[in-house]
């Protein structure tokens, strides 16, 4: 008897679902793995780091990026396609007076077609509930201690627009190459929970 | 007063736990849930809004107890049954090994 | 109804039984239109099987004080026209 196996290990339940979908022709055997490999190969924080490094050294690119990110990143051969659904990208830049931080309080919206899956903390109730209400404290826990006069802008990604942050260029990096600059940028920096 | 997913500003969820050097997916099944969802959305078996809706409709206790991709799996399961693609019995007929 | 940049708007104080993208913390709050963000189908309609035209979405900024009674930051959301009214 098969009976009720709703409490079977999740991996087995996922396999079962996939098997049924293959039988029904909704999933082609092997194609999922290929799609995944291609996705992970294409979408990663490295893309964001390259965008930021270019914005640090090229003022015209930076201005274009902040006005029309989709078109600007196409120039770097990147796009927001290939995710769960084509989404708009909006890029916001930190300054000496302003710090931006991104969240999705309702679910987990994130520019995943560009940056890959978001970290688990980003999807956690703790982050989603707290950062809209007490961003200064949350940022401090992430090691970002902002001066009181720095204004914090929280972006709640509640529609089909995805946000990415351009951190401030660290001082003393004037002689670094674009590639070396990109290596400084972290995933948290692109979300706004790190200074770079 | 809203659904369990609507947590912006709610107090009491505690510390934000950060995993260092976290991989894109922790296990193969998580990656496969992600890939299955992408495939079904592309084939318009359901809409992304319907998927979010299905996650939110999980009973609150189940929502809070489940991991992120467990929620995804349960939502996909709900939609496949509601859309008449499979029956509950078909999906739950799991034999280990 | 259309809104223009710089205009004050109030989010509706609703509590729908269905899926919506107006978070609870931002309901019944006074904000400012930052800019229009194109048009998208209203998620509330999509999940109820209601066919509707794409609707204007606006970037709307709120002060933390307005949303939570305290705080010196702002929160910006993308809000469908259906979620907004003249204050």
Short mmCIF file of C-alpha atoms in Angstrom, two decimals, chain B residues 7-65:
data_model
loop_
_atom_site.label_atom_id
_atom_site.label_comp_id
_atom_site.label_asym_id
_atom_site.label_seq_id
_atom_site.Cartn_x
_atom_site.Cartn_y
_atom_site.Cartn_z
CA UNK B 7 5.93 40.44 8.07
CA UNK B 8 7.24 43.96 7.38
CA UNK B 9 7.49 45.79 10.71
CA UNK B 10 6.33 42.80 12.78
CA UNK B 11 8.35 42.40 15.98
CA UNK B 12 9.68 39.26 17.63
CA UNK B 13 11.39 37.36 14.82
CA UNK B 14 14.71 37.79 16.58
CA UNK B 15 18.26 37.80 15.30
CA UNK B 16 19.21 37.74 11.65
CA UNK B 17 21.30 34.63 11.14
CA UNK B 18 23.95 34.93 8.46
CA UNK B 19 25.61 31.86 6.99
CA UNK B 20 29.15 32.57 5.81
CA UNK B 21 30.04 31.60 2.24
CA UNK B 22 26.57 30.28 1.59
CA UNK B 23 26.24 28.27 -1.66
CA UNK B 24 23.43 29.14 -4.15
CA UNK B 25 21.61 25.95 -3.10
CA UNK B 26 22.28 23.73 -0.08
CA UNK B 27 21.07 20.47 -1.58
CA UNK B 28 20.23 18.97 -4.92
CA UNK B 29 16.50 18.90 -4.13
CA UNK B 30 16.46 22.65 -3.44
CA UNK B 31 18.01 23.30 -6.84
CA UNK B 32 15.49 20.97 -8.45
CA UNK B 33 12.52 22.69 -6.79
CA UNK B 34 13.85 25.96 -8.18
CA UNK B 35 14.27 24.47 -11.66
CA UNK B 36 10.83 22.79 -11.65
CA UNK B 37 9.20 26.08 -10.66
CA UNK B 38 11.01 27.93 -13.45
CA UNK B 39 9.93 25.27 -15.99
CA UNK B 40 6.27 25.38 -14.90
CA UNK B 41 6.15 29.19 -14.91
CA UNK B 42 7.66 29.29 -18.41
CA UNK B 43 5.02 26.85 -19.63
CA UNK B 44 2.35 29.00 -18.00
CA UNK B 45 1.02 26.13 -15.93
CA UNK B 46 0.57 28.90 -13.39
CA UNK B 47 1.43 32.57 -13.04
CA UNK B 48 4.11 33.96 -10.72
CA UNK B 49 1.41 35.83 -8.79
CA UNK B 50 -0.46 32.53 -8.31
CA UNK B 51 2.75 30.94 -7.06
CA UNK B 52 3.28 33.72 -4.49
CA UNK B 53 -0.38 33.38 -3.52
CA UNK B 54 0.05 29.63 -2.98
CA UNK B 55 3.06 30.22 -0.69
CA UNK B 56 1.07 32.74 1.33
CA UNK B 57 -1.91 30.40 1.68
CA UNK B 58 0.13 27.77 3.51
CA UNK B 59 -1.21 27.40 7.05
CA UNK B 60 0.80 29.88 9.19
CA UNK B 61 2.28 27.16 11.39
CA UNK B 62 3.44 25.26 8.30
CA UNK B 63 4.77 28.45 6.66
CA UNK B 64 6.88 29.33 9.68
CA UNK B 65 8.15 25.79 10.24
#
